Structures are given as C-alpha cells and as structure tokens.
Amino acid sequence: MDSQQWDLMYSEKELVWSAKPNMFLPPIVATLPVGSALDLASGEGRNAIWLANEGWDVTAVDFSAVGIEKAKRVAGDTEVNWVVADVTTYQPGRTFDLVMIVYVHIDDAGMEALFSYAVDAVTPGGTFIGVGHALRNLTEGVGGPPVPEIHWTEERMSPLVAGLDIVSVGEVLRPVAGSEVEAIDLLVHATKPQ
C-alpha cells in the first residue's frame, strides 16, 4: 500500500491498531538501559508512545501523514520526535540505542533499503528488534495482508540483519481478539557488536 492508501485507512476510524505496544517489545526492552530509539514504520505510534512513556528519547518515522497526526493526538504531552517520511529512503543522520521495525508492509527492494540503513543506525552495543507477519501466517494463522511477498521468513530476514549478532530469530504466536486461531509472526532480536 502507498502513503495515500494508509492515509485513507488511518482516517476511517479512531485507532486501526491497539494503543498498547506490540506484545513482543516489553520483555526485550525491559532488559535494556533507557536510551534513544528509532521506530521505523511507526503507523499510529503505539510503540513509540509506549517507549517515550518508559523514558526513551524516541524518533518515530512513517510515510502516512494521517497516521503521524493521529499518533501526535494519542501521545498528548508525551514527547516523541515525529517524522513523516518514506522509510525506504529516510536517513536518520545518527545512531540509536534501539532500532525497531514492527509490521512494515513493503517488497524486497524496499526491505533491502530499509534494513540497510536500519542496521547502520544501531549504535555499537545497541539493539535491533523486528516483528513481521510470518509467511506461514497466510495458511495457518490469522490476520495480516494477503500478499506473500511482504511476509517474513528466517531465510528472508537473516541476510537483512547481516552485521548484527542474532540473539533470536523465529516464529512467535500472537493471540488475536475474536479469533480462536493465533497469528504467526516472525521476531528478530539482534545486537550490534561493540
């Protein structure tokens, strides 16, 4: 989907996604010292807002101006540096203690561009967290877009985080409200060597 399609989706109702952070972030973030964070493809800002409320200095980037405006409203007085930009071409110009990409929906060329600078943006000793819809979710899970090319597999993601030390990479299950079937996601947790 392009930025106009996301703008339309975000304008149709108050929150498309939950206001709570992605369930896989808090357990990892709890092990990290508070610092600077970059949230790429931040959407309505739920993860960025949560991190900022935990004391992090957060920059959140998304190409949907409507999504960013909604995030600003939801954030209220919570300080986040909101940036409207295409995550495949955005250049942060600095490094961050934590870089995260949660549910980005782009093709292989976009993923290569995004992950190339995302990996570079992790401070030595810093952490990278990526969460995406696993390819197996299309046939055995629930939710997510019906486009196989944007789903994650270990084989697709591992080369994209070359240069980082993998802490864990693999499928994880996520409960979905109103469904007896769980969503199948892929979680990538890595650190940059000192």
mmCIF file of C-alpha atoms in Angstrom:
data_model
loop_
_atom_site.group_PDB
_atom_site.id
_atom_site.type_symbol
_atom_site.label_atom_id
_atom_site.label_comp_id
_atom_site.label_asym_id
_atom_site.label_seq_id
_atom_site.Cartn_x
_atom_site.Cartn_y
_atom_site.Cartn_z
ATOM 1 C CA MET A 1 0.000 0.000 0.000
ATOM 2 C CA ASP A 2 1.186 3.531 -0.671
ATOM 3 C CA SER A 3 1.018 6.532 1.678
ATOM 4 C CA GLN A 4 -2.354 7.669 0.289
ATOM 5 C CA GLN A 5 -3.899 4.248 0.963
ATOM 6 C CA TRP A 6 -2.519 4.263 4.520
ATOM 7 C CA ASP A 7 -3.782 7.843 4.987
ATOM 8 C CA LEU A 8 -7.258 6.677 3.956
ATOM 9 C CA MET A 9 -7.148 3.667 6.277
ATOM 10 C CA TYR A 10 -5.962 5.733 9.244
ATOM 11 C CA SER A 11 -8.632 8.393 8.600
ATOM 12 C CA GLU A 12 -11.543 5.929 8.659
ATOM 13 C CA LYS A 13 -11.621 5.206 12.395
ATOM 14 C CA GLU A 14 -10.019 6.378 15.593
ATOM 15 C CA LEU A 15 -7.396 3.641 16.034
ATOM 16 C CA VAL A 16 -6.767 0.959 13.439
ATOM 17 C CA TRP A 17 -4.387 -0.856 15.796
ATOM 18 C CA SER A 18 -4.291 -1.181 19.574
ATOM 19 C CA ALA A 19 -2.965 1.656 21.734
ATOM 20 C CA LYS A 20 -0.827 -0.915 23.570
ATOM 21 C CA PRO A 21 2.713 -1.694 22.400
ATOM 22 C CA ASN A 22 3.377 -4.816 20.389
ATOM 23 C CA MET A 23 3.437 -7.664 22.910
ATOM 24 C CA PHE A 24 6.958 -8.777 21.953
ATOM 25 C CA LEU A 25 8.614 -5.420 22.734
ATOM 26 C CA PRO A 26 8.220 -5.026 26.544
ATOM 27 C CA PRO A 27 10.057 -8.243 27.522
ATOM 28 C CA ILE A 28 13.074 -7.302 25.384
ATOM 29 C CA VAL A 29 13.045 -3.584 26.203
ATOM 30 C CA ALA A 30 12.871 -4.405 29.940
ATOM 31 C CA THR A 31 16.397 -5.846 29.660
ATOM 32 C CA LEU A 32 17.843 -2.675 28.088
ATOM 33 C CA PRO A 33 19.089 0.550 29.648
ATOM 34 C CA VAL A 34 16.907 3.516 28.667
ATOM 35 C CA GLY A 35 18.361 5.482 25.765
ATOM 36 C CA SER A 36 17.495 6.635 22.264
ATOM 37 C CA ALA A 37 15.120 4.738 19.971
ATOM 38 C CA LEU A 38 14.142 4.833 16.307
ATOM 39 C CA ASP A 39 10.709 3.414 15.390
ATOM 40 C CA LEU A 40 10.527 2.864 11.624
ATOM 41 C CA ALA A 41 7.079 2.462 10.012
ATOM 42 C CA SER A 42 5.543 3.698 13.272
ATOM 43 C CA GLY A 43 1.961 3.964 11.986
ATOM 44 C CA GLU A 44 -0.271 5.358 14.719
ATOM 45 C CA GLY A 45 2.675 5.477 17.111
ATOM 46 C CA ARG A 46 1.710 2.914 19.733
ATOM 47 C CA ASN A 47 5.243 1.539 20.177
ATOM 48 C CA ALA A 48 6.910 4.972 20.055
ATOM 49 C CA ILE A 49 4.494 6.408 22.631
ATOM 50 C CA TRP A 50 5.000 3.452 24.947
ATOM 51 C CA LEU A 51 8.792 3.764 24.712
ATOM 52 C CA ALA A 52 8.654 7.517 25.366
ATOM 53 C CA ASN A 53 6.496 6.891 28.438
ATOM 54 C CA GLU A 54 9.180 4.449 29.597
ATOM 55 C CA GLY A 55 11.746 7.279 29.443
ATOM 56 C CA TRP A 56 13.227 6.697 25.976
ATOM 57 C CA ASP A 57 14.168 9.531 23.609
ATOM 58 C CA VAL A 58 12.157 8.387 20.562
ATOM 59 C CA THR A 59 12.126 9.297 16.878
ATOM 60 C CA ALA A 60 9.179 7.750 15.002
ATOM 61 C CA VAL A 61 9.006 7.679 11.201
ATOM 62 C CA ASP A 62 6.088 6.827 8.913
ATOM 63 C CA PHE A 63 5.034 7.918 5.428
ATOM 64 C CA SER A 64 1.389 8.380 6.420
ATOM 65 C CA ALA A 65 0.838 12.000 7.460
ATOM 66 C CA VAL A 66 -2.594 10.986 8.796
ATOM 67 C CA GLY A 67 -1.034 8.202 10.886
ATOM 68 C CA ILE A 68 1.545 10.608 12.329
ATOM 69 C CA GLU A 69 -1.124 13.241 13.103
ATOM 70 C CA LYS A 70 -3.208 10.591 14.863
ATOM 71 C CA ALA A 71 -0.114 9.475 16.796
ATOM 72 C CA LYS A 72 0.511 13.063 17.925
ATOM 73 C CA ARG A 73 -3.074 13.306 19.228
ATOM 74 C CA VAL A 74 -2.817 9.984 21.041
ATOM 75 C CA ALA A 75 0.582 10.929 22.503
ATOM 76 C CA GLY A 76 -0.722 14.158 24.023
ATOM 77 C CA ASP A 77 2.085 15.578 26.166
ATOM 78 C CA THR A 78 4.347 12.560 25.623
ATOM 79 C CA GLU A 79 7.420 13.780 23.744
ATOM 80 C CA VAL A 80 8.242 11.954 20.526
ATOM 81 C CA ASN A 81 10.096 13.321 17.504
ATOM 82 C CA TRP A 82 7.526 12.554 14.761
ATOM 83 C CA VAL A 83 8.798 12.404 11.162
ATOM 84 C CA VAL A 84 6.684 11.996 8.024
ATOM 85 C CA ALA A 85 8.983 10.257 5.533
ATOM 86 C CA ASP A 86 9.275 7.194 3.329
ATOM 87 C CA VAL A 87 11.073 4.601 5.464
ATOM 88 C CA THR A 88 12.807 3.150 2.406
ATOM 89 C CA THR A 89 14.678 6.408 1.769
ATOM 90 C CA TYR A 90 14.765 8.120 5.193
ATOM 91 C CA GLN A 91 18.248 8.813 6.560
ATOM 92 C CA PRO A 92 18.323 9.425 10.324
ATOM 93 C CA GLY A 93 21.785 11.016 10.305
ATOM 94 C CA ARG A 94 22.690 9.468 13.657
ATOM 95 C CA THR A 95 22.663 6.203 15.569
ATOM 96 C CA PHE A 96 20.239 4.929 18.210
ATOM 97 C CA ASP A 97 20.463 2.539 21.152
ATOM 98 C CA LEU A 98 17.343 0.757 19.873
ATOM 99 C CA VAL A 99 16.058 0.498 16.313
ATOM 100 C CA MET A 100 12.773 -1.266 15.676
ATOM 101 C CA ILE A 101 10.664 -2.175 12.679
ATOM 102 C CA VAL A 102 7.255 -3.603 13.558
ATOM 103 C CA TYR A 103 4.894 -4.805 10.795
ATOM 104 C CA VAL A 104 6.249 -2.951 7.787
ATOM 105 C CA HIS A 105 4.487 -3.943 4.556
ATOM 106 C CA ILE A 106 6.961 -3.461 1.699
ATOM 107 C CA ASP A 107 8.520 -5.538 -1.080
ATOM 108 C CA ASP A 108 12.034 -6.988 -1.224
ATOM 109 C CA ALA A 109 13.670 -3.901 -2.753
ATOM 110 C CA GLY A 110 12.127 -1.679 -0.084
ATOM 111 C CA MET A 111 13.116 -4.111 2.662
ATOM 112 C CA GLU A 112 16.731 -4.161 1.497
ATOM 113 C CA ALA A 113 16.914 -0.361 1.500
ATOM 114 C CA LEU A 114 15.144 -0.050 4.857
ATOM 115 C CA PHE A 115 17.164 -2.710 6.645
ATOM 116 C CA SER A 116 20.448 -1.462 5.202
ATOM 117 C CA TYR A 117 20.170 1.897 6.931
ATOM 118 C CA ALA A 118 18.286 0.481 9.947
ATOM 119 C CA VAL A 119 21.225 -1.810 10.735
ATOM 120 C CA ASP A 120 23.633 1.105 10.230
ATOM 121 C CA ALA A 121 21.516 3.226 12.603
ATOM 122 C CA VAL A 122 22.048 0.860 15.558
ATOM 123 C CA THR A 123 24.708 2.211 17.930
ATOM 124 C CA PRO A 124 27.549 -0.258 18.645
ATOM 125 C CA GLY A 125 26.280 -2.274 21.602
ATOM 126 C CA GLY A 126 22.704 -1.322 20.687
ATOM 127 C CA THR A 127 19.680 -3.454 19.907
ATOM 128 C CA PHE A 128 17.543 -4.163 16.851
ATOM 129 C CA ILE A 129 14.004 -5.566 17.102
ATOM 130 C CA GLY A 130 11.977 -6.560 14.063
ATOM 131 C CA VAL A 131 8.479 -8.052 14.056
ATOM 132 C CA GLY A 132 6.618 -9.030 10.912
ATOM 133 C CA HIS A 133 3.866 -11.326 9.714
ATOM 134 C CA ALA A 134 5.381 -14.771 9.125
ATOM 135 C CA LEU A 135 4.789 -16.341 5.722
ATOM 136 C CA ARG A 136 3.176 -19.344 7.430
ATOM 137 C CA ASN A 137 0.542 -16.973 8.840
ATOM 138 C CA LEU A 138 -1.083 -16.883 5.385
ATOM 139 C CA THR A 139 -2.088 -20.548 5.585
ATOM 140 C CA GLU A 140 -2.091 -21.375 9.292
ATOM 141 C CA GLY A 141 -2.606 -18.099 11.160
ATOM 142 C CA VAL A 142 -4.995 -15.173 11.145
ATOM 143 C CA GLY A 143 -4.821 -11.528 10.060
ATOM 144 C CA GLY A 144 -2.178 -9.694 8.125
ATOM 145 C CA PRO A 145 -2.184 -8.725 4.475
ATOM 146 C CA PRO A 146 -2.792 -11.486 1.878
ATOM 147 C CA VAL A 147 0.413 -10.700 -0.025
ATOM 148 C CA PRO A 148 3.096 -13.428 0.320
ATOM 149 C CA GLU A 149 5.907 -11.149 -0.903
ATOM 150 C CA ILE A 150 5.781 -8.948 2.192
ATOM 151 C CA HIS A 151 5.682 -11.724 4.786
ATOM 152 C CA TRP A 152 8.783 -12.625 6.754
ATOM 153 C CA THR A 153 10.767 -15.866 6.890
ATOM 154 C CA GLU A 154 14.038 -16.601 8.649
ATOM 155 C CA GLU A 155 15.654 -17.085 5.233
ATOM 156 C CA ARG A 156 14.452 -13.671 4.052
ATOM 157 C CA MET A 157 15.290 -11.753 7.225
ATOM 158 C CA SER A 158 18.674 -13.183 8.283
ATOM 159 C CA PRO A 159 20.660 -11.621 5.390
ATOM 160 C CA LEU A 160 18.958 -8.269 6.034
ATOM 161 C CA VAL A 161 20.476 -8.083 9.522
ATOM 162 C CA ALA A 162 23.972 -9.166 8.482
ATOM 163 C CA GLY A 163 26.469 -7.298 10.617
ATOM 164 C CA LEU A 164 24.374 -7.751 13.742
ATOM 165 C CA ASP A 165 24.691 -10.550 16.292
ATOM 166 C CA ILE A 166 21.445 -12.527 16.294
ATOM 167 C CA VAL A 167 20.043 -13.057 19.789
ATOM 168 C CA SER A 168 16.982 -14.855 18.436
ATOM 169 C CA VAL A 169 15.073 -15.169 15.194
ATOM 170 C CA GLY A 170 11.986 -17.304 14.749
ATOM 171 C CA GLU A 171 8.253 -17.616 14.644
ATOM 172 C CA VAL A 172 6.174 -16.469 17.608
ATOM 173 C CA LEU A 173 2.436 -16.779 18.224
ATOM 174 C CA ARG A 174 0.228 -13.780 18.935
ATOM 175 C CA PRO A 175 -3.357 -14.035 20.254
ATOM 176 C CA VAL A 176 -5.899 -12.141 18.148
ATOM 177 C CA ALA A 177 -9.096 -10.819 19.762
ATOM 178 C CA GLY A 178 -12.179 -12.598 18.471
ATOM 179 C CA SER A 179 -10.243 -15.490 16.919
ATOM 180 C CA GLU A 180 -9.528 -18.990 18.157
ATOM 181 C CA VAL A 181 -6.559 -19.084 15.782
ATOM 182 C CA GLU A 182 -3.379 -17.205 16.715
ATOM 183 C CA ALA A 183 -1.389 -15.022 14.339
ATOM 184 C CA ILE A 184 2.065 -16.297 13.416
ATOM 185 C CA ASP A 185 4.711 -13.588 13.438
ATOM 186 C CA LEU A 186 8.459 -13.628 12.964
ATOM 187 C CA LEU A 187 10.569 -11.933 15.656
ATOM 188 C CA VAL A 188 14.142 -10.808 15.019
ATOM 189 C CA HIS A 189 16.161 -9.699 18.064
ATOM 190 C CA ALA A 190 19.766 -8.724 17.421
ATOM 191 C CA THR A 191 22.548 -6.560 18.808
ATOM 192 C CA LYS A 192 25.344 -4.630 17.136
ATOM 193 C CA PRO A 193 28.874 -5.629 18.156
ATOM 194 C CA GLN A 194 30.759 -3.032 20.222
#
